[in-house]
Amino acid sequence: MIPATHYLILSVTLFSIGILGVLIRRNILLILLSIELMLNAANLNLIAGSAMHGRLDGQLSAFFVMVVAAAEVTIGLAIAVLLFRQKNSVDTHEIKELKG
Amino acid sequence: MSQALLFYFFAAVAVLSALGVVFHPRPARALLCLVVTMFALAVHFTLLGAYFVAMAHLIVYAGAVLVLFLFVIMLQGAGAREIALHQRFNIIYLLPAGLVSILLAGGLIALIRGSAFQALKSVDGTAENIGTLLFSQYLLPFEWTSLLILLGVFAAIALAKKDAA
């Protein structure tokens, strides 16, 4: 079997790439995509933990994360579509209403 | 041996396509890169014995969520167009991203050094086993997720109808 640490390293790598995407991309939709990437990196970690302990609880947690992610995507995309309708752009530099 | 080969191959695929998501100039193709990542992750899930979760992952992500994303990206009309390099990235945020990544890597190294990891056991995450656990021990959270999805539907309808009112 592959050592558990390799799964953790893969998971942290994907999570870091996700953080990079959230922070440096300017397109809101790509920021949302990077969030999906981070959620799935965390899922990989949960499932590796499940295999490490020989129990199914980690897999169920990953399942619940997936459900929550689906709900998050619905609302996130609805907000992105509204923003696009209002501003005609999905660039974060054009969206300044929340700036203090 | 072949399992290790599969792991390293699909780990490389996952990381490379994840980099594609962050750096590709065309939004629609960045999304297709994420589809590749999702498939690679499904392979990892299967290798770890999470058969049901791997299939649900493929159906929910590659099948539903990313197609929804593709629709929205194509609807905004610029999905296939390249975003010019100077308006693609926020370079100032490269530093915090690097810091967070270094922190995470440091935490991981400390974790690996500090505790002895057991070898992976084989678990059998078939639909039957997952279902049994889901409808006994995890029944309450399962019902809550149905409430959450219902609220998500309401919220999406409310948001979509906003400017019609």
PDB file of C-alpha atoms in Angstrom, chain B:
ATOM      1  CA  MET B   1       3.276  -2.183  -7.328  1.00  0.00           C
ATOM      2  CA  SER B   2       0.718  -1.316  -9.979  1.00  0.00           C
ATOM      3  CA  GLN B   3      -1.229   0.463  -7.253  1.00  0.00           C
ATOM      4  CA  ALA B   4       1.758   2.681  -6.471  1.00  0.00           C
ATOM      5  CA  LEU B   5       2.153   3.380 -10.178  1.00  0.00           C
ATOM      6  CA  LEU B   6      -1.509   4.395 -10.416  1.00  0.00           C
ATOM      7  CA  PHE B   7      -1.165   6.601  -7.347  1.00  0.00           C
ATOM      8  CA  TYR B   8       1.885   8.507  -8.575  1.00  0.00           C
ATOM      9  CA  PHE B   9       0.552   8.875 -12.113  1.00  0.00           C
ATOM     10  CA  PHE B  10      -2.812  10.242 -11.021  1.00  0.00           C
ATOM     11  CA  ALA B  11      -1.230  12.390  -8.296  1.00  0.00           C
ATOM     12  CA  ALA B  12       0.834  14.055 -11.031  1.00  0.00           C
ATOM     13  CA  VAL B  13      -2.276  14.419 -13.221  1.00  0.00           C
ATOM     14  CA  ALA B  14      -4.222  15.972 -10.340  1.00  0.00           C
ATOM     15  CA  VAL B  15      -1.510  18.486  -9.459  1.00  0.00           C
ATOM     16  CA  LEU B  16      -0.801  19.492 -13.070  1.00  0.00           C
ATOM     17  CA  SER B  17      -4.460  19.983 -13.937  1.00  0.00           C
ATOM     18  CA  ALA B  18      -5.003  21.892 -10.675  1.00  0.00           C
ATOM     19  CA  LEU B  19      -2.216  24.240 -11.772  1.00  0.00           C
ATOM     20  CA  GLY B  20      -4.085  24.513 -15.070  1.00  0.00           C
ATOM     21  CA  VAL B  21      -7.170  25.726 -13.178  1.00  0.00           C
ATOM     22  CA  VAL B  22      -5.188  28.561 -11.625  1.00  0.00           C
ATOM     23  CA  PHE B  23      -3.077  29.607 -14.604  1.00  0.00           C
ATOM     24  CA  HIS B  24      -5.055  28.928 -17.774  1.00  0.00           C
ATOM     25  CA  PRO B  25      -5.944  32.135 -19.644  1.00  0.00           C
ATOM     26  CA  ARG B  26      -9.305  30.855 -20.927  1.00  0.00           C
ATOM     27  CA  PRO B  27     -11.936  30.388 -18.170  1.00  0.00           C
ATOM     28  CA  ALA B  28     -13.733  27.553 -20.006  1.00  0.00           C
ATOM     29  CA  ARG B  29     -10.523  25.562 -20.358  1.00  0.00           C
ATOM     30  CA  ALA B  30      -9.547  26.215 -16.749  1.00  0.00           C
ATOM     31  CA  LEU B  31     -12.874  24.604 -15.862  1.00  0.00           C
ATOM     32  CA  LEU B  32     -12.138  21.603 -18.080  1.00  0.00           C
ATOM     33  CA  CYS B  33      -8.792  21.285 -16.248  1.00  0.00           C
ATOM     34  CA  LEU B  34     -10.781  21.027 -13.014  1.00  0.00           C
ATOM     35  CA  VAL B  35     -12.833  18.218 -14.562  1.00  0.00           C
ATOM     36  CA  VAL B  36      -9.559  16.333 -15.123  1.00  0.00           C
ATOM     37  CA  THR B  37      -8.585  16.962 -11.482  1.00  0.00           C
ATOM     38  CA  MET B  38     -11.937  15.583 -10.362  1.00  0.00           C
ATOM     39  CA  PHE B  39     -11.445  12.402 -12.381  1.00  0.00           C
ATOM     40  CA  ALA B  40      -7.935  11.944 -10.949  1.00  0.00           C
ATOM     41  CA  LEU B  41      -9.309  12.446  -7.437  1.00  0.00           C
ATOM     42  CA  ALA B  42     -12.008   9.862  -8.122  1.00  0.00           C
ATOM     43  CA  VAL B  43      -9.213   7.405  -8.965  1.00  0.00           C
ATOM     44  CA  HIS B  44      -7.552   8.190  -5.629  1.00  0.00           C
ATOM     45  CA  PHE B  45     -10.841   7.684  -3.797  1.00  0.00           C
ATOM     46  CA  THR B  46     -11.241   4.307  -5.471  1.00  0.00           C
ATOM     47  CA  LEU B  47      -7.682   3.326  -4.539  1.00  0.00           C
ATOM     48  CA  LEU B  48      -8.518   4.188  -0.924  1.00  0.00           C
ATOM     49  CA  GLY B  49     -11.564   1.916  -0.973  1.00  0.00           C
ATOM     50  CA  ALA B  50     -14.158   4.689  -1.084  1.00  0.00           C
ATOM     51  CA  TYR B  51     -16.069   3.228  -4.025  1.00  0.00           C
ATOM     52  CA  PHE B  52     -19.426   4.821  -3.319  1.00  0.00           C
ATOM     53  CA  VAL B  53     -17.938   8.242  -2.577  1.00  0.00           C
ATOM     54  CA  ALA B  54     -15.851   8.071  -5.769  1.00  0.00           C
ATOM     55  CA  MET B  55     -18.937   7.411  -7.884  1.00  0.00           C
ATOM     56  CA  ALA B  56     -21.009  10.049  -6.078  1.00  0.00           C
ATOM     57  CA  HIS B  57     -18.090  12.446  -6.561  1.00  0.00           C
ATOM     58  CA  LEU B  58     -18.036  11.802 -10.314  1.00  0.00           C
ATOM     59  CA  ILE B  59     -21.792  12.220 -10.635  1.00  0.00           C
ATOM     60  CA  VAL B  60     -22.077  15.293  -8.412  1.00  0.00           C
ATOM     61  CA  TYR B  61     -18.913  17.123  -9.497  1.00  0.00           C
ATOM     62  CA  ALA B  62     -18.005  16.123 -13.028  1.00  0.00           C
ATOM     63  CA  GLY B  63     -21.661  15.543 -13.860  1.00  0.00           C
ATOM     64  CA  ALA B  64     -23.577  18.351 -12.198  1.00  0.00           C
ATOM     65  CA  VAL B  65     -21.562  21.070 -10.479  1.00  0.00           C
ATOM     66  CA  LEU B  66     -18.983  21.605 -13.217  1.00  0.00           C
ATOM     67  CA  VAL B  67     -21.578  21.510 -15.989  1.00  0.00           C
ATOM     68  CA  LEU B  68     -23.477  24.205 -14.089  1.00  0.00           C
ATOM     69  CA  PHE B  69     -20.237  26.199 -13.914  1.00  0.00           C
ATOM     70  CA  LEU B  70     -19.673  25.659 -17.633  1.00  0.00           C
ATOM     71  CA  PHE B  71     -23.142  27.021 -18.374  1.00  0.00           C
ATOM     72  CA  VAL B  72     -22.489  30.153 -16.326  1.00  0.00           C
ATOM     73  CA  ILE B  73     -19.031  30.700 -17.827  1.00  0.00           C
ATOM     74  CA  MET B  74     -20.372  30.276 -21.347  1.00  0.00           C
ATOM     75  CA  LEU B  75     -23.381  32.527 -20.582  1.00  0.00           C
ATOM     76  CA  GLN B  76     -21.144  35.425 -19.645  1.00  0.00           C
ATOM     77  CA  GLY B  77     -19.923  35.203 -23.204  1.00  0.00           C
ATOM     78  CA  ALA B  78     -16.196  35.469 -22.589  1.00  0.00           C
ATOM     79  CA  GLY B  79     -15.535  31.898 -21.573  1.00  0.00           C
ATOM     80  CA  ALA B  80     -13.537  30.928 -24.626  1.00  0.00           C
ATOM     81  CA  ARG B  81     -11.741  34.251 -24.865  1.00  0.00           C
ATOM     82  CA  GLU B  82      -8.308  34.648 -23.384  1.00  0.00           C
ATOM     83  CA  ILE B  83      -7.997  36.995 -20.424  1.00  0.00           C
ATOM     84  CA  ALA B  84      -4.981  39.248 -21.004  1.00  0.00           C
ATOM     85  CA  LEU B  85      -2.120  38.551 -18.639  1.00  0.00           C
ATOM     86  CA  HIS B  86      -2.263  41.962 -16.961  1.00  0.00           C
ATOM     87  CA  GLN B  87      -5.897  41.508 -15.939  1.00  0.00           C
ATOM     88  CA  ARG B  88      -5.733  37.835 -15.071  1.00  0.00           C
ATOM     89  CA  PHE B  89      -3.917  37.932 -11.748  1.00  0.00           C
ATOM     90  CA  ASN B  90      -3.664  39.939  -8.559  1.00  0.00           C
ATOM     91  CA  ILE B  91       0.051  39.683  -8.090  1.00  0.00           C
ATOM     92  CA  ILE B  92       0.050  41.356  -4.656  1.00  0.00           C
ATOM     93  CA  TYR B  93      -1.779  38.377  -3.193  1.00  0.00           C
ATOM     94  CA  LEU B  94       0.987  36.012  -4.279  1.00  0.00           C
ATOM     95  CA  LEU B  95       2.810  36.744  -1.018  1.00  0.00           C
ATOM     96  CA  PRO B  96      -0.031  35.768   1.391  1.00  0.00           C
ATOM     97  CA  ALA B  97      -0.713  32.693  -0.749  1.00  0.00           C
ATOM     98  CA  GLY B  98       2.941  31.676  -0.471  1.00  0.00           C
ATOM     99  CA  LEU B  99       2.919  32.317   3.290  1.00  0.00           C
ATOM    100  CA  VAL B 100      -0.193  30.202   3.844  1.00  0.00           C
ATOM    101  CA  SER B 101       1.266  27.397   1.718  1.00  0.00           C
ATOM    102  CA  ILE B 102       4.531  27.458   3.669  1.00  0.00           C
ATOM    103  CA  LEU B 103       2.590  27.377   6.952  1.00  0.00           C
ATOM    104  CA  LEU B 104       0.552  24.409   5.737  1.00  0.00           C
ATOM    105  CA  ALA B 105       3.657  22.560   4.552  1.00  0.00           C
ATOM    106  CA  GLY B 106       5.386  23.283   7.887  1.00  0.00           C
ATOM    107  CA  GLY B 107       2.385  21.979   9.786  1.00  0.00           C
ATOM    108  CA  LEU B 108       2.362  18.849   7.657  1.00  0.00           C
ATOM    109  CA  ILE B 109       6.079  18.218   8.222  1.00  0.00           C
ATOM    110  CA  ALA B 110       5.632  18.689  11.975  1.00  0.00           C
ATOM    111  CA  LEU B 111       2.691  16.273  11.877  1.00  0.00           C
ATOM    112  CA  ILE B 112       4.589  13.635   9.918  1.00  0.00           C
ATOM    113  CA  ARG B 113       7.641  13.927  12.192  1.00  0.00           C
ATOM    114  CA  GLY B 114       5.634  13.994  15.405  1.00  0.00           C
ATOM    115  CA  SER B 115       3.313  11.038  15.031  1.00  0.00           C
ATOM    116  CA  ALA B 116       3.727   7.548  13.729  1.00  0.00           C
ATOM    117  CA  PHE B 117       1.357   6.942  10.865  1.00  0.00           C
ATOM    118  CA  GLN B 118      -0.072   3.485  10.575  1.00  0.00           C
ATOM    119  CA  ALA B 119      -0.147   1.790   7.222  1.00  0.00           C
ATOM    120  CA  LEU B 120      -3.394   2.212   5.330  1.00  0.00           C
ATOM    121  CA  LYS B 121      -5.936  -0.493   6.005  1.00  0.00           C
ATOM    122  CA  SER B 122      -8.295  -1.688   3.353  1.00  0.00           C
ATOM    123  CA  VAL B 123     -11.786  -0.344   3.920  1.00  0.00           C
ATOM    124  CA  ASP B 124     -14.825  -1.378   1.967  1.00  0.00           C
ATOM    125  CA  GLY B 125     -16.839   1.735   1.207  1.00  0.00           C
ATOM    126  CA  THR B 126     -19.489   0.044  -0.888  1.00  0.00           C
ATOM    127  CA  ALA B 127     -22.942   1.556  -1.273  1.00  0.00           C
ATOM    128  CA  GLU B 128     -24.252  -1.076   1.144  1.00  0.00           C
ATOM    129  CA  ASN B 129     -21.832  -0.284   3.972  1.00  0.00           C
ATOM    130  CA  ILE B 130     -22.102   3.477   3.487  1.00  0.00           C
ATOM    131  CA  GLY B 131     -25.885   3.269   3.307  1.00  0.00           C
ATOM    132  CA  THR B 132     -26.136   1.200   6.467  1.00  0.00           C
ATOM    133  CA  LEU B 133     -24.039   3.708   8.387  1.00  0.00           C
ATOM    134  CA  LEU B 134     -25.787   6.685   6.806  1.00  0.00           C
ATOM    135  CA  PHE B 135     -29.259   5.527   7.800  1.00  0.00           C
ATOM    136  CA  SER B 136     -28.351   4.430  11.304  1.00  0.00           C
ATOM    137  CA  GLN B 137     -25.592   6.352  13.011  1.00  0.00           C
ATOM    138  CA  TYR B 138     -25.639   9.393  10.708  1.00  0.00           C
ATOM    139  CA  LEU B 139     -29.389   9.682  10.156  1.00  0.00           C
ATOM    140  CA  LEU B 140     -29.750  13.100  11.804  1.00  0.00           C
ATOM    141  CA  PRO B 141     -26.936  14.834   9.829  1.00  0.00           C
ATOM    142  CA  PHE B 142     -28.337  13.223   6.696  1.00  0.00           C
ATOM    143  CA  GLU B 143     -31.740  14.797   7.326  1.00  0.00           C
ATOM    144  CA  TRP B 144     -30.073  18.129   8.017  1.00  0.00           C
ATOM    145  CA  THR B 145     -28.379  18.020   4.634  1.00  0.00           C
ATOM    146  CA  SER B 146     -31.762  17.636   2.976  1.00  0.00           C
ATOM    147  CA  LEU B 147     -32.891  20.765   4.842  1.00  0.00           C
ATOM    148  CA  LEU B 148     -29.715  22.548   3.719  1.00  0.00           C
ATOM    149  CA  ILE B 149     -30.316  21.682   0.082  1.00  0.00           C
ATOM    150  CA  LEU B 150     -33.926  22.838   0.341  1.00  0.00           C
ATOM    151  CA  LEU B 151     -32.709  26.168   1.753  1.00  0.00           C
ATOM    152  CA  GLY B 152     -30.149  26.351  -1.073  1.00  0.00           C
ATOM    153  CA  VAL B 153     -32.936  25.967  -3.628  1.00  0.00           C
ATOM    154  CA  PHE B 154     -35.005  28.696  -1.926  1.00  0.00           C
ATOM    155  CA  ALA B 155     -32.010  31.025  -1.811  1.00  0.00           C
ATOM    156  CA  ALA B 156     -31.180  30.446  -5.465  1.00  0.00           C
ATOM    157  CA  ILE B 157     -34.791  31.160  -6.487  1.00  0.00           C
ATOM    158  CA  ALA B 158     -34.928  34.275  -4.308  1.00  0.00           C
ATOM    159  CA  LEU B 159     -31.655  35.578  -5.762  1.00  0.00           C
ATOM    160  CA  ALA B 160     -32.613  34.817  -9.340  1.00  0.00           C
ATOM    161  CA  LYS B 161     -35.991  36.580  -8.982  1.00  0.00           C
ATOM    162  CA  LYS B 162     -34.590  39.679  -7.311  1.00  0.00           C
ATOM    163  CA  ASP B 163     -34.489  42.074 -10.235  1.00  0.00           C
ATOM    164  CA  ALA B 164     -37.787  40.888 -11.686  1.00  0.00           C
ATOM    165  CA  ALA B 165     -39.573  42.221  -8.596  1.00  0.00           C
TER     166      ALA B 165
END
